[in-house]
Tab-separated table of C-alpha atoms and ligand atoms in Angstrom:
chain	number	residue	atom	x	y	z
A	1	MET	CA	0.021	0.013	0.056
A	2	SER	CA	1.444	3.287	-0.903
A	3	GLU	CA	0.716	6.831	0.153
A	4	THR	CA	-2.135	6.255	2.394
A	5	GLU	CA	-1.824	9.515	4.250
A	6	THR	CA	-1.663	11.875	1.379
A	7	THR	CA	-4.103	14.799	1.647
A	8	PRO	CA	-5.118	17.280	-1.080
A	9	SER	CA	-2.446	19.924	-1.645
A	10	PRO	CA	-3.044	23.060	-3.750
A	11	ASP	CA	0.673	23.377	-4.482
A	12	ALA	CA	1.210	20.157	-6.364
A	13	VAL	CA	1.070	20.158	-10.216
A	14	TRP	CA	-1.252	17.388	-10.918
A	15	PRO	CA	-3.090	16.975	-14.291
A	16	SER	CA	-6.609	18.189	-14.993
A	17	GLY	CA	-9.407	16.186	-16.352
A	18	LYS	CA	-12.897	14.746	-15.248
A	19	VAL	CA	-12.690	14.804	-11.561
A	20	GLY	CA	-15.396	14.401	-8.840
A	21	TYR	CA	-16.667	12.473	-5.916
A	22	VAL	CA	-18.980	9.676	-6.425
A	23	ALA	CA	-21.118	8.488	-3.617
A	24	LEU	CA	-21.852	4.717	-3.534
A	25	LEU	CA	-25.456	4.392	-2.361
A	26	GLY	CA	-27.320	1.198	-1.848
A	27	ARG	CA	-29.051	-0.872	0.782
A	28	PRO	CA	-26.687	-3.045	2.811
A	29	ASN	CA	-25.093	-5.930	1.003
A	30	THR	CA	-25.516	-4.943	-2.680
A	31	GLY	CA	-21.807	-5.050	-3.428
A	32	LYS	CA	-20.628	-1.341	-2.807
A	33	SER	CA	-17.438	-2.237	-1.096
A	34	THR	CA	-16.700	-5.057	-3.516
A	35	LEU	CA	-17.061	-2.745	-6.396
A	36	LEU	CA	-14.610	-0.335	-4.667
A	37	ASN	CA	-12.126	-2.972	-4.169
A	38	SER	CA	-12.582	-4.296	-7.707
A	39	VAL	CA	-12.046	-0.954	-9.485
A	40	LEU	CA	-8.980	-0.351	-7.240
A	41	HIS	CA	-7.545	-3.752	-7.634
A	42	THR	CA	-6.895	-3.615	-3.858
A	43	HIS	CA	-8.556	-5.080	-0.745
A	44	LEU	CA	-9.270	-1.616	0.880
A	45	ALA	CA	-12.803	-2.095	2.082
A	46	ALA	CA	-14.008	-4.913	4.340
A	47	VAL	CA	-16.600	-7.124	2.445
A	48	SER	CA	-18.835	-9.904	3.876
A	49	ALA	CA	-22.261	-11.683	3.188
A	50	LYS	CA	-23.576	-9.993	6.368
A	51	PRO	CA	-25.299	-6.615	6.215
A	52	GLN	CA	-23.639	-3.522	7.839
A	53	THR	CA	-20.145	-4.530	7.074
A	54	THR	CA	-19.186	-1.052	6.310
A	55	ARG	CA	-19.628	1.438	9.147
A	56	ARG	CA	-17.346	4.231	8.198
A	57	ARG	CA	-16.789	6.491	5.134
A	58	LEU	CA	-13.955	5.231	2.975
A	59	LEU	CA	-12.489	7.154	-0.011
A	60	GLY	CA	-11.091	5.245	-2.954
A	61	VAL	CA	-9.166	7.153	-5.588
A	62	LEU	CA	-9.155	5.869	-9.219
A	63	SER	CA	-6.862	7.830	-11.410
A	64	ASP	CA	-5.773	7.527	-14.951
A	65	ASP	CA	-4.189	10.006	-17.371
A	66	ASP	CA	-7.235	12.127	-17.813
A	67	SER	CA	-9.518	11.508	-15.061
A	68	GLN	CA	-9.717	10.919	-11.335
A	69	ILE	CA	-12.778	9.322	-9.766
A	70	LEU	CA	-13.099	9.764	-6.029
A	71	PHE	CA	-15.294	6.981	-4.762
A	72	LEU	CA	-16.950	7.401	-1.305
A	73	ASP	CA	-17.971	3.986	0.056
A	74	ALA	CA	-20.496	4.289	2.879
A	75	PRO	CA	-22.730	2.188	5.143
A	76	GLY	CA	-25.880	0.629	3.399
A	77	VAL	CA	-29.118	2.641	3.494
A	78	HIS	CA	-31.223	1.207	6.359
A	79	VAL	CA	-33.855	2.127	9.076
A	80	ALA	CA	-31.897	3.130	12.237
A	81	LYS	CA	-32.540	0.921	15.205
A	82	ASP	CA	-29.741	2.111	17.725
A	83	ILE	CA	-27.290	4.922	17.952
A	84	LEU	CA	-24.646	3.305	15.785
A	85	ASP	CA	-27.332	3.030	13.039
A	86	GLU	CA	-28.076	6.698	13.347
A	87	VAL	CA	-24.334	7.536	13.146
A	88	MET	CA	-24.184	5.487	9.947
A	89	VAL	CA	-27.079	7.397	8.438
A	90	GLU	CA	-25.344	10.640	9.246
A	91	THR	CA	-22.288	9.206	7.433
A	92	ILE	CA	-24.467	8.397	4.418
A	93	GLU	CA	-25.745	11.976	4.542
A	94	ARG	CA	-22.357	13.592	4.656
A	95	VAL	CA	-21.113	11.344	1.761
A	96	LEU	CA	-24.108	12.531	-0.259
A	97	SER	CA	-23.599	16.123	0.423
A	98	ASP	CA	-19.823	15.763	-0.568
A	99	ALA	CA	-20.780	13.955	-3.875
A	100	ASP	CA	-20.728	15.307	-7.449
A	101	LEU	CA	-22.548	12.119	-8.586
A	102	ILE	CA	-24.519	9.515	-7.005
A	103	LEU	CA	-23.957	5.794	-7.972
A	104	CYS	CA	-27.018	3.719	-6.859
A	105	ILE	CA	-26.006	0.251	-6.497
A	106	ALA	CA	-28.669	-2.547	-6.686
A	107	ASP	CA	-28.719	-6.209	-5.926
A	108	PRO	CA	-31.401	-7.774	-8.206
A	109	THR	CA	-31.079	-11.193	-6.397
A	110	ARG	CA	-33.420	-9.866	-3.765
A	111	ALA	CA	-36.683	-8.224	-4.814
A	112	PRO	CA	-36.978	-4.600	-4.517
A	113	GLY	CA	-38.059	-3.634	-0.937
A	114	GLN	CA	-38.321	-0.898	1.679
A	115	GLU	CA	-34.524	-0.251	1.637
A	116	ASP	CA	-34.421	-0.054	-2.111
A	117	SER	CA	-37.264	2.512	-1.941
A	118	LEU	CA	-35.401	4.598	0.708
A	119	VAL	CA	-32.222	4.539	-1.668
A	120	ALA	CA	-34.073	5.448	-4.827
A	121	LYS	CA	-36.104	8.268	-3.153
A	122	ARG	CA	-32.971	9.638	-1.323
A	123	ALA	CA	-31.021	9.679	-4.671
A	124	ALA	CA	-33.924	11.364	-6.414
A	125	SER	CA	-34.249	14.063	-3.686
A	126	ALA	CA	-30.529	14.801	-3.685
A	127	GLY	CA	-30.718	17.006	-6.847
A	128	LYS	CA	-27.489	15.363	-8.211
A	129	THR	CA	-26.532	13.456	-11.211
A	130	THR	CA	-27.459	9.786	-10.656
A	131	ILE	CA	-26.204	6.717	-12.362
A	132	LEU	CA	-27.666	3.242	-11.530
A	133	ALA	CA	-25.520	0.072	-11.481
A	134	ILE	CA	-27.427	-3.185	-11.268
A	135	ASN	CA	-24.837	-5.533	-9.805
A	136	LYS	CA	-24.564	-9.367	-9.328
A	137	THR	CA	-25.663	-9.911	-12.874
A	138	ASP	CA	-23.380	-13.107	-12.684
A	139	ILE	CA	-26.011	-14.769	-10.370
A	140	ALA	CA	-29.238	-12.997	-11.023
A	141	THR	CA	-31.769	-14.056	-13.710
A	142	PRO	CA	-32.538	-11.570	-16.661
A	143	GLU	CA	-36.055	-11.201	-15.107
A	144	GLN	CA	-34.623	-10.197	-11.717
A	145	VAL	CA	-32.259	-7.642	-13.445
A	146	GLU	CA	-35.173	-6.169	-15.463
A	147	ALA	CA	-37.450	-6.047	-12.425
A	148	MET	CA	-34.874	-4.168	-10.404
A	149	HIS	CA	-34.229	-1.902	-13.360
A	150	GLN	CA	-37.982	-1.031	-13.669
A	151	PHE	CA	-38.148	-0.373	-9.950
A	152	TYR	CA	-35.448	2.328	-9.949
A	153	ARG	CA	-36.595	3.776	-13.296
A	154	GLY	CA	-40.051	4.230	-11.617
A	155	VAL	CA	-38.382	6.614	-9.077
A	156	LEU	CA	-35.439	7.977	-10.889
A	157	GLY	CA	-36.689	8.193	-14.471
A	158	SER	CA	-34.468	7.556	-17.297
A	159	THR	CA	-31.168	7.861	-15.534
A	160	PRO	CA	-28.245	6.021	-17.210
A	161	SER	CA	-28.016	2.440	-16.027
A	162	PHE	CA	-25.406	-0.218	-16.272
A	163	ARG	CA	-25.458	-4.056	-15.708
A	164	VAL	CA	-22.368	-5.240	-13.850
A	165	ALA	CA	-20.836	-7.902	-11.577
A	166	ALA	CA	-18.448	-6.263	-9.071
A	167	VAL	CA	-16.699	-9.619	-8.741
A	168	LYS	CA	-16.038	-9.759	-12.506
A	169	PRO	CA	-13.808	-6.558	-13.244
A	170	GLU	CA	-14.198	-7.062	-16.943
A	171	THR	CA	-17.929	-5.969	-16.535
A	172	LEU	CA	-16.969	-2.514	-15.104
A	173	PRO	CA	-15.336	-0.457	-17.909
A	174	PRO	CA	-18.611	0.806	-19.432
A	175	LEU	CA	-19.865	1.791	-16.011
A	176	LEU	CA	-16.547	3.644	-15.329
A	177	ALA	CA	-16.860	5.401	-18.722
A	178	GLY	CA	-20.336	6.593	-17.947
A	179	ILE	CA	-19.209	7.962	-14.552
A	180	ARG	CA	-16.169	9.798	-16.242
A	181	ALA	CA	-18.586	11.346	-18.798
A	182	ALA	CA	-20.868	12.599	-16.121
A	183	LEU	CA	-18.161	14.140	-13.809
A	184	PRO	CA	-17.220	17.943	-13.947
A	185	THR	CA	-13.797	18.953	-15.483
A	186	GLY	CA	-11.119	20.432	-13.126
A	187	PRO	CA	-7.676	19.792	-11.597
A	188	PHE	CA	-6.936	16.433	-9.830
A	189	LEU	CA	-7.530	16.644	-6.053
A	190	TYR	CA	-5.096	13.938	-5.086
A	191	ASP	CA	-1.648	12.822	-6.294
A	192	PRO	CA	-2.428	10.314	-9.052
A	193	GLU	CA	-0.527	7.599	-7.007
A	194	THR	CA	-2.915	7.943	-4.028
A	195	LEU	CA	-5.386	5.243	-3.298
A	196	THR	CA	-7.067	6.543	-0.181
A	197	ASP	CA	-7.003	9.087	2.562
A	198	THR	CA	-7.678	6.575	5.173
A	199	ILE	CA	-4.554	5.528	7.253
A	200	GLU	CA	-3.206	2.091	7.338
A	201	ARG	CA	-4.223	1.302	10.799
A	202	ASP	CA	-7.915	2.140	10.134
A	203	ILE	CA	-7.959	-0.087	7.099
A	204	GLY	CA	-6.352	-2.839	9.350
A	205	ALA	CA	-9.133	-2.476	11.795
A	206	GLU	CA	-11.613	-3.052	9.139
A	207	LEU	CA	-9.740	-6.116	7.798
A	208	ILE	CA	-9.875	-7.527	11.325
A	209	ARG	CA	-13.528	-6.886	11.526
A	210	GLU	CA	-14.046	-8.685	8.246
A	211	ALA	CA	-12.563	-11.772	9.876
A	212	VAL	CA	-14.934	-11.423	12.714
A	213	LEU	CA	-17.930	-11.071	10.338
A	214	GLU	CA	-16.682	-14.139	8.484
A	215	ASN	CA	-16.311	-16.371	11.505
A	216	LEU	CA	-18.931	-15.454	14.022
A	217	ARG	CA	-22.675	-15.932	13.725
A	218	GLN	CA	-25.972	-14.026	14.269
A	219	GLU	CA	-25.910	-10.837	16.215
A	220	ILE	CA	-22.511	-11.166	17.862
A	221	PRO	CA	-20.363	-9.817	14.857
A	222	HIS	CA	-22.518	-6.784	14.765
A	223	GLY	CA	-21.922	-5.926	18.223
A	224	ILE	CA	-18.039	-6.119	17.879
A	225	ALA	CA	-15.958	-3.010	17.441
A	226	VAL	CA	-12.088	-3.195	16.610
A	227	ALA	CA	-9.830	-0.743	18.240
A	228	ILE	CA	-6.191	-0.669	17.256
A	229	GLU	CA	-4.143	-0.206	20.459
A	230	SER	CA	-0.787	-0.129	18.831
A	231	TRP	CA	0.678	-0.322	15.333
A	232	ASN	CA	4.338	-0.584	15.132
A	233	ASP	CA	5.702	-0.863	11.739
A	234	ASN	CA	9.441	-1.468	11.061
A	235	GLU	CA	11.429	-2.575	8.144
A	236	LYS	CA	10.801	-6.238	8.579
A	237	ARG	CA	7.575	-6.625	10.403
A	238	CYS	CA	4.426	-4.816	11.584
A	239	ARG	CA	3.484	-5.444	15.234
A	240	ILE	CA	-0.368	-4.793	15.865
A	241	SER	CA	-2.333	-5.085	18.962
A	242	ALA	CA	-6.176	-4.733	18.690
A	243	VAL	CA	-9.012	-4.914	21.051
A	244	LEU	CA	-12.331	-6.541	20.088
A	245	HIS	CA	-14.968	-4.657	22.175
A	246	VAL	CA	-17.958	-6.915	22.676
A	247	GLU	CA	-21.248	-5.763	24.252
A	248	ARG	CA	-21.761	-8.592	26.743
A	249	GLU	CA	-19.827	-10.963	29.072
A	250	GLN	CA	-21.292	-14.027	27.193
A	251	HIS	CA	-20.226	-12.651	23.866
A	252	LYS	CA	-16.642	-12.461	25.205
A	253	ALA	CA	-16.689	-16.290	25.839
A	254	ILE	CA	-17.937	-16.972	22.312
A	255	VAL	CA	-15.351	-14.721	20.704
A	256	ILE	CA	-12.571	-16.410	22.639
A	257	GLY	CA	-14.075	-19.867	21.918
A	258	LYS	CA	-13.368	-23.304	23.520
A	259	ASP	CA	-9.775	-23.392	24.586
A	260	GLY	CA	-9.169	-20.097	22.592
A	261	ALA	CA	-9.947	-21.757	19.304
A	262	MET	CA	-12.204	-18.845	17.825
A	263	ILE	CA	-9.810	-16.082	18.812
A	264	LYS	CA	-6.922	-18.105	17.192
A	265	GLN	CA	-9.038	-18.483	13.893
A	266	LEU	CA	-9.849	-14.748	13.934
A	267	ARG	CA	-6.124	-14.048	14.237
A	268	ILE	CA	-5.087	-16.405	11.550
A	269	ASP	CA	-7.587	-14.947	9.108
A	270	ALA	CA	-7.011	-11.372	9.915
A	271	VAL	CA	-3.143	-11.846	9.648
A	272	LYS	CA	-3.635	-13.084	6.059
A	273	GLN	CA	-5.347	-9.800	5.039
A	274	LEU	CA	-2.896	-7.652	7.106
A	275	VAL	CA	0.064	-9.247	5.475
A	276	GLU	CA	-1.210	-8.148	2.118
A	277	LEU	CA	-1.980	-4.674	3.522
A	278	CYS	CA	1.357	-4.033	5.094
A	279	GLY	CA	3.471	-6.014	2.574
A	280	LYS	CA	5.477	-7.732	5.306
A	281	ARG	CA	5.288	-10.033	8.321
A	282	VAL	CA	2.519	-9.300	10.686
A	283	ASP	CA	2.506	-10.020	14.338
A	284	LEU	CA	-1.088	-9.573	15.693
A	285	ARG	CA	-2.207	-9.696	19.288
A	286	LEU	CA	-5.926	-9.657	19.860
A	287	TRP	CA	-7.684	-8.904	23.186
A	288	VAL	CA	-11.394	-9.038	23.948
A	289	LYS	CA	-13.131	-6.478	26.142
A	290	VAL	CA	-16.628	-6.022	27.349
A	291	SER	CA	-17.975	-2.537	26.715
A	292	PRO	CA	-21.537	-2.855	27.691
A	293	ASP	CA	-24.140	-1.910	24.973
A	294	TRP	CA	-21.505	0.424	23.270
A	295	ARG	CA	-23.747	0.630	20.179
A	296	GLN	CA	-26.124	2.751	22.330
A	297	HIS	CA	-23.376	5.352	23.279
A	298	ARG	CA	-22.296	8.002	20.906
A	299	ARG	CA	-19.160	8.750	22.958
A	300	GLN	CA	-17.934	5.168	22.687
A	301	ILE	CA	-18.844	4.954	19.053
A	302	GLN	CA	-16.646	7.960	18.614
A	303	GLU	CA	-13.869	6.503	20.726
A	304	PHE	CA	-13.929	3.509	18.345
A	305	ASN	CA	-13.417	5.865	15.535
A	306	LEU	CA	-16.699	5.060	13.826
A	307	ILE	CA	-17.846	8.636	13.228
A	308	SER	CA	-16.448	9.535	9.819
B	401	LIG	N1	-22.097	-13.120	-6.937
B	401	LIG	C1	-21.719	-11.887	-6.762
B	401	LIG	N2	-21.668	-11.492	-5.382
B	401	LIG	C2	-21.219	-10.217	-5.119
B	401	LIG	C3	-20.975	-9.373	-6.272
B	401	LIG	N3	-20.670	-8.127	-5.502
B	401	LIG	C4	-20.658	-8.400	-4.252
B	401	LIG	N4	-21.090	-9.685	-3.924
B	401	LIG	C5	-21.209	-10.369	-2.646
B	401	LIG	O1	-22.215	-9.596	-1.789
B	401	LIG	C6	-21.861	-9.549	-0.447
B	401	LIG	C7	-21.932	-8.141	-0.012
B	401	LIG	O2	-20.947	-7.470	-0.610
B	401	LIG	P1	-20.305	-6.022	0.014
B	401	LIG	O3	-19.374	-5.531	-0.876
B	401	LIG	O4	-19.877	-6.225	1.499
B	401	LIG	O5	-21.745	-5.217	0.033
B	401	LIG	P2	-21.974	-3.747	0.627
B	401	LIG	O6	-22.621	-3.947	1.916
B	401	LIG	O7	-22.891	-3.157	-0.358
B	401	LIG	O8	-20.633	-3.108	0.666
B	401	LIG	C8	-20.400	-10.263	-0.255
B	401	LIG	O9	-20.761	-11.501	-0.027
B	401	LIG	C9	-19.946	-10.104	-1.714
B	401	LIG	O10	-18.957	-11.266	-2.114
B	401	LIG	C10	-21.177	-9.773	-7.501
B	401	LIG	O11	-21.058	-9.031	-8.480
B	401	LIG	N5	-21.630	-11.082	-7.717
B	402	LIG	MG1	-19.781	-2.197	2.248
């Protein structure tokens, strides 16, 4: 990973071209983060089959000679049930207000429902250029794809739409061309080598949480926050210490597992991803701590770095 901490600088001489922020908007699980990883050819965003994998805003920068697309990944659009949900809805709103263009991402393998309705209406009321991407066409039937298309057209009108499969990068160039064509012209906002403005340790925390989502069942993974306690990088290795905050004492026992089997598995899976991120050997220590009902407390949510 290179240049993760670069911020926009007015002094640098970067090219001009089609440049703008693109908000990824969709209900949970439609493949927003998968799409971001796919276009950047990097595992930047946590992905899982469970809803609400993405909790924070994440910038992904795709530069070529004459364009810079600034993707803003965000939580999925949902009805808020706790304070963490409310914080995530606020994140979606901030991402929308920063956006030059809204990319609605729909998953046709599930019939359009209340959340798709929220997505389409929110996009329509934003007063910004909107493009529709119907994702997962590798597994959806043509009828499902058409039904989703009609649903969004009903709210958004004849907005440009593309049929893609985020897991198949060869399906993405027409969508990217459509986005570029719709963006304003101006100077690049980031060094063309930059991939993100999110620092490595925050990406690392998300990759550890991805391992948690993959391995734990039901409500437990949703009640876990990952806090990086220390991140010491030297030439040969990266030493990381992270705390998994759980909501209840019983959850702590589940996360540790019988004879520590679960926490060991989490560490093995997380290390695989972290090695890729850091490009070197990773020593990961994981701790489990009970932070009662943290999802109901804005202060703790902020402490866990989830307000973005
Ligand atoms: N078959 C298939 N699965 C996909 C595609 N895009 C995403 N997924 C899967 O859908 C699930 C949710 O993806 P994710 O990117 O986390 O969705 P998000 O919540 O919208 O960010 C994961 O299991 C992905 O592997 C796709 O194009 N085809
Ligand atoms: Mg996501």
